[in-house]
Coordinates of C-alpha atoms and ligand atoms in Angstrom, one line a residue:
M1 CA 25.7 19.5 19.8
S2 CA 24.3 18.9 17.2
Q3 CA 26.5 17.2 14.1
K4 CA 24.3 17.7 11.5
Q5 CA 22.4 20.8 10.0
I6 CA 20.4 22.2 7.3
L7 CA 20.4 25.8 6.4
I8 CA 16.8 26.5 5.2
H9 CA 16.1 29.6 3.3
Y10 CA 12.6 30.5 3.0
G11 CA 10.6 31.4 -0.2
E12 CA 8.1 34.3 -0.6
L13 CA 7.1 34.4 3.1
S14 CA 10.2 37.2 3.4
T15 CA 7.9 39.7 2.6
K16 CA 4.9 39.1 4.6
G17 CA 5.5 41.2 7.8
K18 CA 4.0 40.7 11.0
N19 CA 2.1 37.5 9.9
R20 CA 6.6 36.0 9.2
K21 CA 6.1 34.5 12.9
M22 CA 3.4 32.6 12.3
F23 CA 4.1 31.4 8.7
Q24 CA 7.9 30.2 10.1
N25 CA 6.1 28.7 12.7
K26 CA 3.2 26.4 10.5
M27 CA 6.3 25.7 8.2
A28 CA 8.7 24.5 11.5
D29 CA 5.5 22.5 12.8
Q30 CA 5.3 20.7 9.8
I31 CA 8.9 19.7 9.3
R32 CA 9.0 18.4 13.1
H33 CA 5.6 15.8 12.3
K34 CA 7.6 15.1 9.3
T35 CA 10.4 14.4 11.7
K36 CA 8.9 13.4 14.4
D37 CA 10.7 9.8 14.2
I38 CA 13.9 10.3 13.6
E39 CA 15.6 10.4 16.7
K40 CA 16.6 14.3 17.9
V41 CA 15.6 16.9 15.8
K42 CA 15.9 20.5 16.3
V43 CA 13.9 22.4 13.7
L44 CA 14.8 26.5 15.2
P45 CA 12.9 29.3 12.9
H46 CA 15.5 32.3 12.6
H47 CA 14.3 35.4 10.8
D48 CA 16.0 35.4 7.6
F49 CA 17.0 31.3 7.5
M50 CA 15.6 28.5 9.8
H51 CA 18.1 25.5 11.0
V52 CA 17.1 21.6 11.3
K53 CA 19.7 19.7 13.6
W54 CA 20.2 16.6 14.0
D55 CA 22.6 13.7 15.4
H56 CA 22.3 10.2 13.6
A57 CA 19.8 9.7 10.1
S58 CA 21.8 10.5 7.1
Y59 CA 20.9 13.6 5.2
E60 CA 18.9 12.0 2.9
T61 CA 17.0 11.0 5.0
I62 CA 16.1 14.2 5.9
I63 CA 16.9 16.0 2.3
D64 CA 14.0 14.1 1.5
V65 CA 11.6 15.1 3.8
L66 CA 12.1 18.9 3.1
K67 CA 12.1 19.2 -0.6
D68 CA 8.5 18.6 -0.2
V69 CA 7.5 21.2 2.8
P70 CA 5.5 24.0 1.3
G71 CA 7.6 27.4 1.6
I72 CA 10.8 26.7 1.1
A73 CA 13.2 28.1 -1.0
R74 CA 15.8 26.4 -1.4
F75 CA 17.6 24.8 1.2
E76 CA 21.6 23.3 2.4
P77 CA 23.6 20.9 3.5
T78 CA 25.9 21.8 6.2
Y79 CA 28.4 20.5 7.7
R80 CA 30.8 20.9 10.8
V81 CA 33.9 20.3 11.2
E82 CA 36.9 20.7 13.8
K83 CA 37.9 25.0 14.2
T84 CA 41.6 23.9 12.3
M85 CA 42.4 24.6 8.8
E86 CA 43.4 20.8 8.5
A87 CA 39.8 19.7 8.9
I88 CA 38.1 22.3 6.7
Y89 CA 40.9 21.8 3.6
A90 CA 39.7 18.5 4.3
K91 CA 36.0 18.6 4.5
G92 CA 35.9 20.9 0.9
I93 CA 38.1 18.4 -0.4
E94 CA 35.9 15.6 0.3
L95 CA 32.5 17.7 -1.2
F96 CA 33.9 18.2 -4.5
E97 CA 35.0 14.7 -4.7
A98 CA 31.2 13.9 -4.6
Q99 CA 30.4 16.5 -7.3
T100 CA 30.9 15.1 -11.5
F101 CA 31.9 18.5 -13.1
E102 CA 30.6 20.0 -16.1
E103 CA 33.6 21.2 -18.9
N104 CA 34.3 24.5 -17.8
A105 CA 33.0 24.4 -14.2
S106 CA 34.0 27.3 -11.9
F107 CA 34.4 28.0 -8.2
K108 CA 35.0 30.1 -5.5
V109 CA 35.2 30.0 -1.4
V110 CA 32.9 32.6 0.7
A111 CA 34.3 32.6 4.2
K112 CA 32.6 34.1 7.7
R113 CA 34.4 34.5 10.7
S114 CA 31.9 35.2 13.4
D115 CA 34.7 33.9 16.0
R116 CA 37.0 36.7 16.4
T117 CA 39.8 34.4 18.1
F118 CA 40.3 32.5 15.0
E119 CA 44.1 32.2 13.9
L120 CA 42.5 33.6 10.5
D121 CA 40.3 36.1 8.9
S122 CA 37.5 35.7 6.4
M123 CA 40.2 36.7 3.4
M124 CA 43.0 35.2 4.2
I125 CA 40.3 31.7 5.0
Q126 CA 39.0 32.3 1.3
R127 CA 42.3 32.8 0.1
E128 CA 44.0 30.1 1.8
V129 CA 41.2 27.5 0.9
G130 CA 40.7 28.7 -2.9
H131 CA 44.3 27.5 -3.5
V132 CA 43.9 24.5 -2.0
I133 CA 41.0 22.9 -3.7
G134 CA 42.4 24.7 -7.0
E135 CA 45.7 22.2 -6.7
R136 CA 43.0 19.6 -5.7
F137 CA 40.7 19.9 -8.6
P138 CA 43.0 21.9 -11.5
E139 CA 40.0 21.3 -13.9
L140 CA 37.8 23.6 -11.7
H141 CA 38.7 27.4 -12.3
V142 CA 38.1 30.8 -9.5
E143 CA 35.7 32.7 -11.2
M144 CA 33.2 35.4 -8.9
K145 CA 31.1 36.5 -10.0
K146 CA 29.2 33.3 -11.8
A147 CA 30.8 30.3 -10.2
T148 CA 29.5 27.1 -11.1
Y149 CA 30.0 25.9 -7.0
K150 CA 29.9 28.2 -4.4
L151 CA 31.9 26.8 -1.3
T152 CA 30.2 28.8 2.2
V153 CA 32.8 28.3 5.2
S154 CA 31.5 29.8 8.8
I155 CA 33.8 29.8 11.1
Q156 CA 31.8 29.8 14.7
R157 CA 32.2 30.1 17.8
D158 CA 31.7 25.8 19.1
A159 CA 32.8 24.8 15.3
A160 CA 33.9 25.8 11.7
Y161 CA 30.9 24.7 9.0
L162 CA 30.9 23.8 5.7
S163 CA 28.1 23.9 2.4
L164 CA 28.8 23.4 -0.9
I165 CA 25.6 22.8 -2.8
S166 CA 21.9 24.7 -3.0
V167 CA 18.5 22.1 -3.0
Q168 CA 15.7 24.1 -4.6
G169 CA 12.6 23.0 -2.3
M170 CA 9.0 23.1 -3.4
G171 CA 8.2 27.4 -3.2
G172 CA 5.0 28.4 -2.0
L173 CA 3.9 29.0 1.3
P174 CA 3.8 27.4 4.4
Y175 CA 1.7 24.4 4.7
G176 CA -2.2 25.8 6.5
S177 CA -0.5 29.4 6.4
S178 CA -3.3 30.3 4.2
G179 CA -5.9 28.8 6.4
K180 CA -8.7 26.2 5.3
G181 CA -10.3 24.6 2.4
M182 CA -12.2 21.2 1.2
L183 CA -11.2 19.7 -1.7
M184 CA -13.6 17.9 -4.0
L185 CA -11.8 15.1 -4.2
S186 CA -12.3 12.7 -7.1
G187 CA -10.9 9.7 -8.4
G188 CA -9.5 11.9 -11.7
F189 CA -6.1 12.6 -12.9
D190 CA -7.6 16.3 -11.9
S191 CA -8.3 17.2 -8.0
P192 CA -5.6 15.6 -6.4
I193 CA -3.6 17.9 -8.5
A194 CA -5.8 21.2 -7.6
G195 CA -5.3 19.5 -3.9
Y196 CA -1.5 20.2 -4.7
Q197 CA -1.9 23.6 -6.2
M198 CA -3.5 25.2 -3.3
I199 CA -1.1 22.9 -0.4
K200 CA 1.9 24.4 -2.4
R201 CA 0.2 28.1 -2.0
G202 CA -0.5 27.4 2.1
L203 CA -3.5 26.1 2.0
E204 CA -5.0 23.2 4.6
I205 CA -6.8 20.7 2.7
E206 CA -9.1 18.5 3.9
A207 CA -10.5 15.6 1.1
V208 CA -14.1 14.9 0.2
H209 CA -15.3 12.4 -1.6
F210 CA -18.6 11.8 -3.2
S211 CA -19.6 7.9 -3.5
S212 CA -22.6 5.8 -4.6
P213 CA -22.1 2.4 -3.7
P214 CA -23.5 0.1 -4.4
Y215 CA -23.3 1.6 -7.9
T216 CA -19.5 2.5 -7.6
S217 CA -17.4 -0.5 -6.1
P218 CA -15.0 -0.2 -3.0
Q219 CA -12.0 0.2 -5.3
A220 CA -13.2 3.5 -6.6
L221 CA -13.5 5.3 -2.9
E222 CA -10.0 3.2 -2.4
K223 CA -8.5 5.4 -4.9
A224 CA -9.4 8.3 -3.4
K225 CA -8.5 7.5 0.0
K226 CA -5.1 6.7 -1.6
L227 CA -4.8 9.9 -3.5
T228 CA -5.6 11.9 -0.3
A229 CA -2.5 9.8 0.9
V230 CA -0.4 11.1 -1.3
L231 CA -0.9 14.5 -0.8
S232 CA -1.3 13.8 2.9
R233 CA 2.9 13.5 2.4
Y234 CA 3.2 17.7 1.8
G235 CA 0.9 18.8 4.4
T236 CA 0.0 16.8 7.7
P237 CA -2.4 14.0 7.9
I238 CA -5.8 15.3 5.6
K239 CA -9.4 14.8 6.9
F240 CA -11.0 12.3 4.7
H241 CA -15.1 13.4 4.0
N242 CA -17.1 10.6 2.1
V243 CA -20.1 11.7 1.2
P244 CA -23.4 8.7 0.7
F245 CA -24.0 10.2 -3.0
A246 CA -26.5 6.9 -4.5
K247 CA -29.8 8.6 -2.5
I248 CA -29.3 11.6 -4.1
Q249 CA -28.4 10.4 -7.9
E250 CA -31.7 7.7 -7.8
E251 CA -33.3 10.6 -6.7
I252 CA -32.1 12.9 -10.0
K253 CA -32.3 9.9 -12.4
E254 CA -35.9 9.7 -11.3
H255 CA -37.1 12.4 -11.5
I256 CA -34.7 15.1 -13.7
H257 CA -34.4 14.7 -17.5
E258 CA -31.0 13.0 -18.2
D259 CA -29.5 16.1 -20.5
F260 CA -30.3 18.0 -16.9
S261 CA -29.5 15.8 -14.1
M262 CA -24.9 16.5 -14.5
T263 CA -26.1 19.9 -13.7
V264 CA -28.6 19.2 -10.6
M265 CA -26.1 16.6 -9.1
R266 CA -23.5 19.1 -9.2
R267 CA -25.6 22.1 -7.6
I268 CA -26.1 19.2 -5.2
M269 CA -22.5 18.6 -4.5
L270 CA -22.2 21.8 -3.7
R271 CA -24.4 22.6 -1.3
I272 CA -23.5 19.7 1.1
M273 CA -19.8 20.7 0.1
D274 CA -21.2 24.3 1.9
Q275 CA -22.8 22.6 5.0
L276 CA -19.4 20.7 5.3
L277 CA -17.3 23.8 5.2
V278 CA -19.2 25.1 8.4
K279 CA -19.3 22.3 10.6
N280 CA -15.2 21.9 9.4
K281 CA -14.5 25.6 9.8
A282 CA -13.5 25.8 6.7
M283 CA -13.8 28.7 4.3
A284 CA -13.1 27.7 0.1
I285 CA -14.4 25.0 -1.4
V286 CA -11.2 23.6 -3.9
N287 CA -11.9 21.1 -7.2
G288 CA -10.3 20.6 -10.0
E289 CA -12.3 22.3 -13.0
S290 CA -10.0 23.2 -16.3
L291 CA -12.2 25.1 -18.8
G292 CA -13.8 24.2 -21.8
Q293 CA -12.5 20.4 -20.3
V294 CA -16.0 18.8 -20.1
A295 CA -20.0 20.3 -20.7
S296 CA -19.6 20.9 -16.2
Q297 CA -17.4 23.2 -17.4
T298 CA -18.3 25.9 -20.0
L299 CA -19.0 29.2 -18.4
Q300 CA -22.8 28.9 -18.8
S301 CA -22.5 25.1 -17.2
M302 CA -19.6 26.8 -13.9
S303 CA -22.5 29.8 -13.6
V304 CA -25.6 27.8 -13.0
I305 CA -23.8 25.4 -10.7
N306 CA -21.9 27.9 -8.9
E307 CA -25.3 30.2 -8.6
V308 CA -26.1 27.9 -5.0
T309 CA -23.8 29.7 -3.5
T310 CA -21.1 32.8 -2.2
T311 CA -18.4 30.9 -1.2
P312 CA -15.2 31.4 -3.2
I313 CA -14.2 28.3 -5.0
L314 CA -10.7 27.4 -5.8
R315 CA -9.7 26.4 -9.3
P316 CA -5.8 26.1 -9.5
L317 CA -6.5 23.4 -12.7
I318 CA -8.9 26.3 -14.4
A319 CA -6.0 27.3 -17.2
V320 CA -4.5 24.6 -17.0
D321 CA -4.3 22.3 -20.4
K322 CA -4.3 18.3 -19.5
N323 CA -0.8 18.1 -20.3
E324 CA 0.3 19.7 -17.9
I325 CA -2.2 18.1 -15.7
I326 CA -0.2 14.7 -15.8
A327 CA 2.8 16.3 -15.9
I328 CA 2.7 17.1 -12.5
A329 CA 0.4 14.0 -11.5
E330 CA 3.4 11.8 -12.4
K331 CA 5.9 14.2 -10.4
I332 CA 4.2 14.0 -7.5
G333 CA 3.1 10.5 -7.6
T334 CA -0.8 10.2 -8.4
Y335 CA -0.4 9.6 -12.0
D336 CA -0.9 5.3 -11.4
I337 CA -3.3 6.2 -8.7
S338 CA -5.7 8.1 -10.8
N339 CA -5.0 5.7 -14.2
E340 CA -6.8 2.7 -12.0
P341 CA -9.9 2.3 -14.2
Y342 CA -12.7 2.3 -11.6
E343 CA -15.7 5.1 -11.7
D344 CA -16.8 7.1 -9.5
C345 CA -20.3 8.5 -9.1
C346 CA -20.5 10.9 -12.4
T347 CA -19.3 8.8 -14.1
V348 CA -21.7 5.9 -13.6
F349 CA -24.4 8.8 -14.0
A350 CA -22.6 10.1 -16.7
P351 CA -25.7 11.2 -19.0
K352 CA -25.4 10.9 -22.6
K353 CA -25.7 14.4 -23.7
P354 CA -25.5 16.9 -20.8
K355 CA -25.8 20.7 -21.4
T356 CA -23.4 22.6 -22.3
K357 CA -25.7 25.9 -22.0
P358 CA -28.0 24.8 -19.6
K359 CA -30.0 27.7 -18.3
L360 CA -31.1 29.1 -14.9
H361 CA -34.4 28.9 -14.4
T362 CA -34.9 25.6 -16.2
I363 CA -32.6 23.7 -14.2
Q364 CA -34.5 25.7 -10.3
E365 CA -38.5 24.8 -12.2
M366 CA -36.7 21.3 -12.3
E367 CA -35.1 21.1 -8.9
A368 CA -38.3 21.8 -7.3
A369 CA -40.0 18.1 -8.1
L370 CA -36.9 16.8 -5.6
N371 CA -36.8 17.6 -1.8
I372 CA -33.0 18.6 -1.5
E373 CA -32.9 20.6 1.8
D374 CA -33.7 16.7 3.4
L375 CA -31.4 14.9 0.4
V376 CA -28.6 17.1 1.9
A377 CA -29.4 16.8 5.7
D378 CA -29.0 13.6 5.4
A379 CA -26.0 13.0 2.9
V380 CA -24.2 15.7 6.1
M381 CA -25.5 13.6 8.9
N382 CA -24.7 10.4 7.5
T383 CA -20.8 11.3 5.8
E384 CA -17.9 9.7 7.2
I385 CA -14.9 10.8 8.0
M386 CA -11.7 9.6 8.9
T387 CA -8.0 10.5 9.1
I388 CA -5.2 9.7 6.8
D389 CA -1.3 9.8 6.6
E390 CA 1.1 9.4 4.1
F391 CA 1.4 5.7 5.9
Y392 CA -1.7 5.0 4.4
L393 CA -0.3 3.1 0.9
K394 CA 2.0 1.1 3.0
E395 CA -0.6 -0.7 5.2
Q396 CA -2.9 -1.1 2.5
L397 CA -0.5 -3.0 0.9
A398 CA 1.4 -4.4 3.6
E399 CA -3.0 -5.5 4.8
F400 CA -3.2 -7.2 0.9
D401 CA 0.0 -9.0 1.8
S402 CA -0.5 -11.1 4.8
L403 CA -4.1 -11.7 3.1
L404 CA -2.0 -14.0 0.3
Ligands
ATP501 P1 -11.4 14.9 -11.9 O1 -10.6 14.3 -13.1 O2 -10.8 15.7 -11.1 O3 -12.4 14.2 -11.7 P2 -12.9 16.1 -14.1 O4 -12.3 16.1 -15.5 O5 -13.5 13.9 -14.5 O6 -11.4 16.1 -12.9 P3 -15.3 16.0 -13.4 O7 -16.0 14.9 -13.7 O8 -16.5 17.1 -14.6 O9 -14.0 16.3 -14.0 O10 -15.6 17.0 -11.6 C1 -15.0 18.5 -11.9 C2 -15.0 18.5 -10.5 O11 -15.4 18.2 -9.5 C3 -13.5 17.5 -10.0 O12 -12.2 17.7 -10.9 C4 -13.5 16.9 -8.5 O13 -12.9 18.0 -8.0 C5 -14.8 17.3 -8.1 N1 -15.8 16.3 -8.3 C6 -15.6 14.9 -9.6 N2 -16.1 13.6 -9.0 C7 -16.4 13.9 -7.6 C8 -16.6 12.9 -6.9 N3 -17.2 12.0 -7.1 N4 -16.1 13.1 -5.4 C9 -15.5 14.5 -4.7 N5 -15.6 15.5 -6.1 C10 -15.6 15.6 -7.3
MG502 MG1 -13.9 13.1 -12.9

């Protein structure tokens, strides 16, 4: 019998009818994957909640995993004790002792007796435990409606279970429950946050990075890989596609007037994305565009760029301000990586005066100078793939140290 357990409350999936089982299984699989190196963890999905049970690891270790699992609204660490009132009092006091009380804090005890053979009924348990806690912590008063602390005592067949605090989860939907998309991931601030937002909304992600060596540095590519590693913390290991883009950019530089090069470049990126989507059985493109942020993100630019595809393009940051994006980057740990100075392919080839209102027919005429079909096929064929997990960052650091 496992000694330690956490009770997980689902977020929105409780409204999802017959897909509910699939949602729960996705979440359970992700938790199993993330705890596979921890001894004897059991993940047990039930209709209205999920249990994680284990024996040895600390509560903090498991809490650390659960707070980054999409689809969890909140969760409660639950403590198992012997089925005697003395053991219940002792654990209750211990749980309250770990808290720092605000002024005027209040509490209540909620008891549930599934085991009818237990000597006291739930009302009596509530009263007795409430009395002991009230005596031990005179600074707390009892409050039924809006108590600051709710101590739950559940008497079950095998033991008594107590819980006091409820930890807020990440929210959203279980990873992969909304299907799969491919994230256009630069080394900038925006695209990793776009990926995070979609992961949170249940989308499985593969990352696609366009790199242009020798014009772009190995460090720029490394940046994108490190960002992928951070994102994989919120999902499972992520497939990373590195698309060779230098030849295409040389061709654009040679044949397309500089002012229009950015629009053409982005249209080619989308054509490549479409082929990668088919190859990898994904259904949407995700990018980090935010309305009006730069020349390629005006409505006119977006409509001309978008014209090459009918695939849904998900732009979770379209209405998000830069300072809000930065705040999320700091929270999820992508800020320092995005802040590294290495430039990616778009910055290196950026025109001085990109058109903010390109005309579709002008762009189409210009593109006739390029053999787009071959360029796209070539880039797709030479795309390199690797899988990146959250330990990638640590491994890179260790490798770096060993070279010193
Ligand atoms: P970011 O901070 O994500 O780089 P940005 O504000 O700098 O975005 P752009 O450089 O115009 O904007 O890029 C818009 C979007 O196009 C990015 O958010 C990203 O999704 C995609 N993108 C840009 N450059 C690359 C690249 N080298 N590889 C993959 N995707 C890219
Ligand atoms: Mg950028």
